[in-house]
Rosetta silent file (secondary structure, phi, psi, omega in degrees, C-alpha in Angstrom):
SEQUENCE: MRLEAITWERLTDATADRIAGMTAADGGPWLRVAVDGAPAARPGELARDLAEALRIRGRPVLVVAAAGFLRPASLRYEYGKRDADAYYDRWLDTGALWREVFGPLEPGPGGTGRVLPDLWDPATDRATRSPYAELPPGGVLLLHGALLLGHWFPFDLSVHVWLTPGALGRRTEEDERWTLPAFARYEDEVRPVESADVVVRADNPRHPAWHLPEP
SCORE:     score description
SCORE:     0.000 S_00000001
   1 L     0.000  132.045  179.434    2.869  -12.903   18.344 S_00000001
   2 L   -94.546  122.673 -179.763    5.788  -11.009   19.855 S_00000001
   3 L  -102.270  142.343 -178.269    5.929   -7.336   18.879 S_00000001
   4 E  -116.576  132.547  176.410    9.104   -5.291   19.010 S_00000001
   5 E   -64.066  142.740 -176.282    9.234   -1.536   19.528 S_00000001
   6 L  -158.498  161.248  172.288   10.701    0.274   16.544 S_00000001
   7 L   -91.559  158.484  177.837   10.805    3.692   14.885 S_00000001
   8 H   -61.621  -36.328 -179.126    8.982    4.378   11.646 S_00000001
   9 H   -64.725  -46.959  179.497   12.313    5.094    9.946 S_00000001
  10 H   -65.982  -40.092  178.806   13.857    1.771   10.950 S_00000001
  11 H   -59.948  -45.786 -179.452   10.631   -0.063   10.126 S_00000001
  12 H   -63.106  -45.722 -178.349   10.522    1.484    6.656 S_00000001
  13 H   -63.963  -44.220 -178.094   14.166    0.710    5.940 S_00000001
  14 H   -66.422  -39.319  178.702   13.922   -2.897    7.144 S_00000001
  15 H   -68.400  -40.361  177.100   10.747   -3.538    5.166 S_00000001
  16 H   -63.325  -39.490  176.503   12.234   -1.946    2.054 S_00000001
  17 H   -61.213  -42.721  179.234   15.322   -4.136    2.448 S_00000001
  18 H   -61.747  -46.900 -178.772   13.090   -7.207    2.670 S_00000001
  19 H   -63.942  -43.702 -176.916   11.121   -6.223   -0.442 S_00000001
  20 H   -62.253  -24.677 -179.578   14.239   -5.301   -2.419 S_00000001
  21 L   -95.914    4.760 -176.132   15.648   -8.769   -1.801 S_00000001
  22 L   -92.474  159.553  166.463   12.510  -10.680   -2.793 S_00000001
  23 L  -120.894  152.631 -177.000   11.479  -12.420   -5.977 S_00000001
  24 L   -65.095  140.921 -178.175    7.860  -12.834   -7.040 S_00000001
  25 L   -64.073  -29.721 -178.714    6.184  -16.039   -5.879 S_00000001
  26 L   -91.603    6.486  178.848    4.813  -16.685   -9.377 S_00000001
  27 L    80.433    2.036 -179.281    8.203  -16.190  -11.014 S_00000001
  28 L   -77.199  173.769 -175.735    7.117  -12.987  -12.733 S_00000001
  29 L   -87.328    1.300 -177.916    9.209   -9.822  -13.025 S_00000001
  30 L  -122.584  145.845  172.345    7.079   -7.683  -10.689 S_00000001
  31 E  -100.977  144.873  179.421    6.487   -7.715   -6.939 S_00000001
  32 E  -124.045  119.048 -173.075    3.061   -6.925   -5.486 S_00000001
  33 E  -123.588  134.218  174.858    2.923   -5.555   -1.941 S_00000001
  34 E  -101.371  138.329  167.383   -0.103   -4.629    0.168 S_00000001
  35 E  -120.407   98.695 -168.946   -0.071   -1.944    2.843 S_00000001
  36 E  -102.463  140.788  174.680   -3.375   -2.659    4.555 S_00000001
  37 L   171.727  156.263  176.045   -5.072   -0.704    7.314 S_00000001
  38 L   -62.076  154.866  178.474   -8.096    1.317    8.314 S_00000001
  39 H   -51.661  -36.596 -179.635   -8.041    4.965    7.198 S_00000001
  40 H   -65.526  -21.740  178.589   -7.261    5.994   10.782 S_00000001
  41 H   -84.550   -9.277  175.943   -4.070    3.889   10.618 S_00000001
  42 L    55.970   55.780  179.195   -2.866    5.892    7.571 S_00000001
  43 H   -63.723  -26.316  179.580   -1.506    3.031    5.468 S_00000001
  44 H   -63.196  -32.913  179.176   -0.961    5.434    2.584 S_00000001
  45 H   -66.788  -42.422  177.783    1.740    7.273    4.532 S_00000001
  46 H   -66.141  -39.469  178.667    3.692    4.072    5.081 S_00000001
  47 H   -61.185  -42.305  179.879    3.245    3.121    1.413 S_00000001
  48 H   -66.413  -39.814  177.725    4.689    6.462    0.291 S_00000001
  49 H   -65.093  -40.796  177.502    7.642    6.126    2.674 S_00000001
  50 H   -63.635  -39.183  179.255    8.292    2.592    1.427 S_00000001
  51 H   -59.943  -44.828  179.819    8.147    3.798   -2.152 S_00000001
  52 H   -64.635  -42.520  179.579   10.833    6.385   -1.515 S_00000001
  53 H   -63.825  -36.787  179.192   13.024    3.864    0.323 S_00000001
  54 H   -70.924  -37.809  177.488   12.680    1.382   -2.549 S_00000001
  55 H   -62.683  -39.223  176.832   13.554    3.996   -5.160 S_00000001
  56 H   -60.776  -31.815  179.741   16.722    4.774   -3.229 S_00000001
  57 L   -86.453    8.151  174.208   17.495    1.054   -3.463 S_00000001
  58 L    85.222   14.975  179.830   17.097    1.170   -7.221 S_00000001
  59 L  -103.029  125.232  172.588   13.658   -0.424   -7.518 S_00000001
  60 L   -63.128  143.143 -175.539   10.980    1.204   -9.703 S_00000001
  61 E  -135.917  141.701  169.572    7.765    1.630   -7.704 S_00000001
  62 E  -124.466  119.711  178.024    4.119    2.314   -8.492 S_00000001
  63 E   -96.366  125.372 -179.068    1.927    3.373   -5.572 S_00000001
  64 E  -125.222  129.615  176.617   -1.780    2.665   -6.076 S_00000001
  65 E   -92.288  127.988  177.899   -4.535    3.668   -3.653 S_00000001
  66 H   -61.405  -24.153  178.709   -7.394    1.207   -3.347 S_00000001
  67 H   -63.003  -17.921  175.003   -9.661    4.247   -2.871 S_00000001
  68 H   -81.547    1.494  179.982   -9.252    4.859   -6.607 S_00000001
  69 H  -127.487   38.336  171.633  -11.038    1.576   -7.264 S_00000001
  70 E   -83.508  153.920  178.161  -14.265    2.074   -5.363 S_00000001
  71 L   -73.719  161.275  176.139  -17.531    1.282   -7.097 S_00000001
  72 L   -57.921  157.136 -176.943  -19.859    4.076   -8.245 S_00000001
  73 H   -58.229  -33.851 -178.822  -22.097    5.652   -5.613 S_00000001
  74 H   -61.138  -28.689  177.844  -25.180    3.945   -7.040 S_00000001
  75 H   -91.261  -40.648 -179.388  -23.664    0.605   -6.036 S_00000001
  76 H   -63.564  -38.629 -172.403  -21.884    1.690   -2.849 S_00000001
  77 L  -102.062   19.085 -178.030  -24.988    3.364   -1.439 S_00000001
  78 L   -57.160  -32.761 -179.697  -27.590    0.835   -2.591 S_00000001
  79 L  -109.122   21.850 -179.494  -28.363    0.060    1.057 S_00000001
  80 L   107.472  159.617 -175.132  -27.748    3.575    2.352 S_00000001
  81 L   -77.813  -11.215 -177.808  -24.709    5.773    2.778 S_00000001
  82 L  -130.663   45.002  177.913  -23.784    4.324    6.173 S_00000001
  83 L   -95.625  111.810 -174.554  -24.278    0.597    5.805 S_00000001
  84 H   -66.466  -34.483  179.000  -21.260   -1.132    7.358 S_00000001
  85 H   -68.394  -37.969  176.616  -21.905   -4.454    5.621 S_00000001
  86 H   -65.619  -39.964  177.136  -22.020   -2.743    2.224 S_00000001
  87 H   -58.056  -40.253 -178.960  -18.765   -0.937    3.073 S_00000001
  88 H   -73.588  -43.939 -170.230  -17.211   -4.309    3.821 S_00000001
  89 H   -95.769  -29.407 -163.442  -18.655   -6.310    0.923 S_00000001
  90 L  -121.717  -17.863 -172.811  -19.475   -3.925   -1.910 S_00000001
  91 L   -69.890  -44.303 -175.886  -17.451   -0.710   -1.887 S_00000001
  92 E   -79.829  127.748  179.465  -14.149   -2.022   -3.268 S_00000001
  93 L   -85.636   83.440 -176.679  -14.266   -2.962   -6.943 S_00000001
  94 H   -64.878  -33.388  178.347  -12.164   -6.108   -6.676 S_00000001
  95 H   -62.280  -41.460  178.376  -12.907   -7.065  -10.273 S_00000001
  96 H   -66.429  -38.144  177.296  -11.433   -3.810  -11.536 S_00000001
  97 H   -63.580  -42.410  177.048   -8.339   -4.288   -9.381 S_00000001
  98 H   -60.938  -44.477 -174.133   -7.836   -7.760  -10.823 S_00000001
  99 H   -72.691  -45.321 -169.668   -8.328   -6.492  -14.364 S_00000001
 100 H   -97.601  -18.764 -176.258   -6.434   -3.202  -14.272 S_00000001
 101 H  -115.500  -54.876 -175.066   -3.762   -3.738  -11.622 S_00000001
 102 H   -80.654  -37.391  179.915   -2.987   -7.398  -11.017 S_00000001
 103 H   -56.473  -47.046  179.697   -3.679   -8.770  -14.503 S_00000001
 104 H   -67.605   -9.921 -179.376   -0.998   -6.626  -16.197 S_00000001
 105 H  -107.549   16.546  176.558    1.533   -7.818  -13.622 S_00000001
 106 L   -83.677  150.999  174.133    1.060  -11.539  -14.235 S_00000001
 107 L   -69.568  154.686  178.113    3.848  -13.581  -15.797 S_00000001
 108 L   101.792 -171.579 -173.864    3.371  -14.594  -19.403 S_00000001
 109 L   -60.849  -30.206 -179.196    1.925  -12.848  -22.457 S_00000001
 110 L   -75.852  -11.079 -176.970   -0.710  -10.945  -20.476 S_00000001
 111 L   -84.534   88.799 -177.460    1.896   -9.296  -18.296 S_00000001
 112 L   -90.688  -21.054 -173.803    2.395   -5.950  -20.008 S_00000001
 113 L    79.094    2.080  179.961    3.310   -3.905  -16.910 S_00000001
 114 E   -91.863  103.236 -173.800    0.735   -1.290  -17.990 S_00000001
 115 E  -107.955  136.672  173.263   -1.235   -0.577  -14.816 S_00000001
 116 L   -84.672  115.819 -173.634   -4.182    1.781  -14.428 S_00000001
 117 L   -72.301  -22.216  174.564   -3.364    3.751  -11.247 S_00000001
 118 L  -161.857  159.822 -174.379   -7.009    4.650  -10.536 S_00000001
 119 L  -126.087  -39.397 -171.219  -10.388    4.175  -12.143 S_00000001
 120 E  -137.291  134.012  176.793  -13.078    6.034  -10.202 S_00000001
 121 E   -96.029  108.781 -176.757  -13.108    9.255   -8.175 S_00000001
 122 L   -67.986  -20.786  179.859  -15.521    8.710   -5.272 S_00000001
 123 L   -72.742  -44.235  179.273  -15.692   12.458   -4.561 S_00000001
 124 L   -93.173  -13.639 -175.866  -16.986   13.397   -8.025 S_00000001
 125 L    56.699   45.739  177.256  -18.470    9.949   -8.748 S_00000001
 126 E  -137.093  158.841  174.097  -16.895    9.997  -12.189 S_00000001
 127 E   -63.157  141.414 -177.837  -14.220    8.022  -14.007 S_00000001
 128 L   -77.259  -28.325 -178.241  -10.786    9.485  -13.414 S_00000001
 129 L    59.155   32.170  177.557   -9.575    8.913  -17.000 S_00000001
 130 L   -71.222  146.390  176.503   -6.001    8.607  -15.732 S_00000001
 131 L   -72.806  158.266  176.204   -3.420    7.354  -18.228 S_00000001
 132 L   -68.237  147.610  176.336   -1.849    3.942  -17.789 S_00000001
 133 E  -108.632  138.257  179.329    1.440    3.801  -15.898 S_00000001
 134 E   -93.397  118.334  174.795    4.300    1.595  -17.082 S_00000001
 135 L  -104.183  111.080 -174.929    5.927   -0.465  -14.337 S_00000001
 136 L   -71.169  161.425  174.899    9.154   -1.896  -15.766 S_00000001
 137 L   -53.544  140.543 -174.481   10.407   -5.403  -14.964 S_00000001
 138 L    89.589   -4.409 -178.497   11.897   -5.473  -11.482 S_00000001
 139 L   -80.185  167.355 -176.878    9.331   -2.945  -10.332 S_00000001
 140 E  -125.583  126.332  169.789    7.195   -3.047   -7.198 S_00000001
 141 E   -88.321  127.585  172.799    3.467   -2.386   -6.909 S_00000001
 142 E  -114.319  104.143  177.760    2.487   -0.885   -3.539 S_00000001
 143 E   -98.968  122.313 -178.906   -1.296   -1.103   -3.105 S_00000001
 144 E  -122.555  149.324  178.972   -2.547    0.646    0.016 S_00000001
 145 E   155.920 -170.805 -176.174   -5.966    0.915    1.579 S_00000001
 146 L   -98.443  148.160  171.262   -8.505   -0.701    3.874 S_00000001
 147 L    59.409   40.947 -175.127   -9.835   -4.268    3.889 S_00000001
 148 L   -85.350  -23.839 -175.994   -7.356   -5.489    1.262 S_00000001
 149 L   -86.249  159.131  178.780   -6.701   -8.976    2.615 S_00000001
 150 L    90.565    3.341  178.997   -8.995  -11.932    2.127 S_00000001
 151 L  -103.321    3.208 -177.604   -9.672  -11.324   -1.595 S_00000001
 152 L    66.442   24.354  172.606   -7.009  -13.751   -2.837 S_00000001
 153 L   -63.474  143.010 -173.106   -5.034  -10.925   -4.401 S_00000001
 154 L   -83.245   61.578  179.554   -1.589  -12.293   -5.351 S_00000001
 155 L   -73.582  136.608  172.409    0.485  -10.280   -2.902 S_00000001
 156 L   -83.737  -23.640  175.394    4.111  -11.283   -2.514 S_00000001
 157 E  -151.480  136.467  176.641    4.203   -9.418    0.814 S_00000001
 158 E  -123.081  131.636  177.763    1.403   -7.991    2.933 S_00000001
 159 E  -115.094  125.379  177.955    1.855   -5.357    5.623 S_00000001
 160 E  -112.395  119.238  175.614   -1.028   -4.734    8.016 S_00000001
 161 E   -89.821  109.549 -166.680   -1.028   -1.500   10.013 S_00000001
 162 E  -101.859  131.241  167.314   -3.011   -2.580   13.048 S_00000001
 163 L  -116.469  128.448  174.795   -5.056   -0.507   15.463 S_00000001
 164 L   -63.402  159.699 -176.369   -6.630   -2.313   18.386 S_00000001
 165 H   -53.271  -40.191  179.487  -10.402   -1.750   18.647 S_00000001
 166 H   -64.333  -45.297  179.255  -10.004    0.902   21.329 S_00000001
 167 H   -66.803  -39.711  178.611   -7.413    2.846   19.366 S_00000001
 168 H   -61.321  -42.880  178.337   -9.389    2.491   16.147 S_00000001
 169 H   -63.178  -40.739 -178.892  -12.462    3.901   17.867 S_00000001
 170 H   -68.784  -36.407 -171.375  -10.517    6.849   19.312 S_00000001
 171 H   -95.272   -6.381  177.430   -8.749    7.737   16.069 S_00000001
 172 L   -82.217  131.170  179.564  -11.647    7.320   13.643 S_00000001
 173 L   -59.158  149.028 -174.601  -13.315   10.605   12.710 S_00000001
 174 H   -55.060  -42.897 -176.832  -16.813   11.055   14.103 S_00000001
 175 H   -78.364    0.312  176.216  -18.498   10.975   10.692 S_00000001
 176 H  -112.453    3.611 -175.179  -16.670    7.729    9.836 S_00000001
 177 H   -67.632  -18.425  177.273  -17.475    5.833   13.017 S_00000001
 178 H   -64.784  -17.260  178.877  -20.274    3.983   11.266 S_00000001
 179 H   -80.423  -11.735 -174.190  -17.515    1.925    9.531 S_00000001
 180 H   -57.050  -40.611  176.489  -16.264    0.449   12.813 S_00000001
 181 H   -59.974  -30.026  178.103  -18.504   -2.676   12.626 S_00000001
 182 H   -66.059  -39.787  179.796  -16.948   -3.433    9.214 S_00000001
 183 H   -73.828  -30.462  172.998  -13.469   -3.443   10.735 S_00000001
 184 H   -64.673  -40.250  177.301  -14.674   -5.601   13.628 S_00000001
 185 H   -64.996  -40.390  177.792  -16.004   -8.042   11.033 S_00000001
 186 H   -59.357  -45.283  178.518  -12.664   -7.899    9.180 S_00000001
 187 H   -61.195  -38.363 -176.193  -10.820   -8.800   12.373 S_00000001
 188 H   -76.790  -40.311 -172.981  -13.180  -11.711   12.973 S_00000001
 189 H   -91.792  -39.895 -175.748  -13.375  -13.127    9.437 S_00000001
 190 L   -97.349  -29.757 -178.458  -10.008  -12.319    7.849 S_00000001
 191 L    52.283   62.881 -174.884   -7.836  -12.044   10.982 S_00000001
 192 H   -61.867  -28.612  178.870   -5.320   -9.689    9.345 S_00000001
 193 H   -64.722  -30.114  178.733   -2.986   -9.750   12.353 S_00000001
 194 H   -89.920  -33.063 -172.609   -2.536  -13.479   11.753 S_00000001
 195 H   -89.735  -22.681 -179.570   -2.695  -13.540    7.958 S_00000001
 196 L   -72.882  150.869  177.579   -0.446  -10.564    7.109 S_00000001
 197 L   -73.677  -37.657 -179.519    3.262  -11.167    6.582 S_00000001
 198 E  -126.383  131.321  179.698    4.253   -8.025    8.514 S_00000001
 199 E  -118.516  128.835  177.594    2.206   -6.543   11.358 S_00000001
 200 E  -119.951  116.287  176.024    2.686   -2.999   12.604 S_00000001
 201 E   -89.228  121.171 -172.584    0.836   -1.978   15.738 S_00000001
 202 L  -122.173   33.415  178.228    0.225    1.757   15.549 S_00000001
 203 L   -55.845  -43.507  172.361   -2.001    2.487   18.559 S_00000001
 204 L  -102.305  106.168 -173.341    0.504    5.186   19.516 S_00000001
 205 L   -61.912  -18.497  179.249    1.423    6.779   16.187 S_00000001
 206 L   -88.270  -16.939 -174.725    4.731    8.041   17.603 S_00000001
 207 L  -135.874   77.210  179.574    5.829    4.678   18.976 S_00000001
 208 L   -73.241  162.235  170.405    4.969    1.767   16.672 S_00000001
 209 E  -134.058  155.454 -174.686    5.742   -1.864   17.372 S_00000001
 210 E  -151.658  168.303  173.480    5.993   -4.611   14.799 S_00000001
 211 E  -131.507  117.734  176.322    6.549   -8.214   13.899 S_00000001
 212 L  -120.521  105.341 -177.962    8.733   -9.085   10.890 S_00000001
 213 L   -69.116  160.736  176.775    9.211  -12.823   10.542 S_00000001
 214 L   -66.370  145.106 -179.951   12.425  -14.274    9.226 S_00000001
 215 L   -65.613    0.000    0.000   12.449  -14.729    5.431 S_00000001
């Protein structure tokens, strides 16, 4: 894959232009976009920038953090608080994401556009009780977080913010370094650099490089 140096501003604008010109693969009225990356890669920052760029282009946007759909602590920590395999396999409540986020954005009678923006607060280990958000037809869901690919979520576009293993190790906080084997497993099993539609290499956060294939 050939990567091209780019600024974050140009990257955001070009990606927003691509999204704004897309139609959903399933023919429905909503687009679903992933911004995938380890916490150290800060995918949420790119998702927020994309949301603003899309709003300027006249597209309604709902930004959803996958961290709001983690399982309760009793399930996440069943094998200990620092089990990398559990972090990879068990922390994300994929069933809840299907039910509360992707299901309402399906074409047909079930597609209400009423999305639950979060379900569980991992800090308090309680339900968030957030109200449903209405995403009107023509709107864009931006789901950001770690380990999002490989679950068969119906993304119309996936963006992977990539850190090479060395950069990931350097930029991961000391108390989160136990997660590194999970991201090594992700690279080996899911191969996000190959499977994502857009790849952004962010080893140097000031000087990203990317690959955006032709539509």
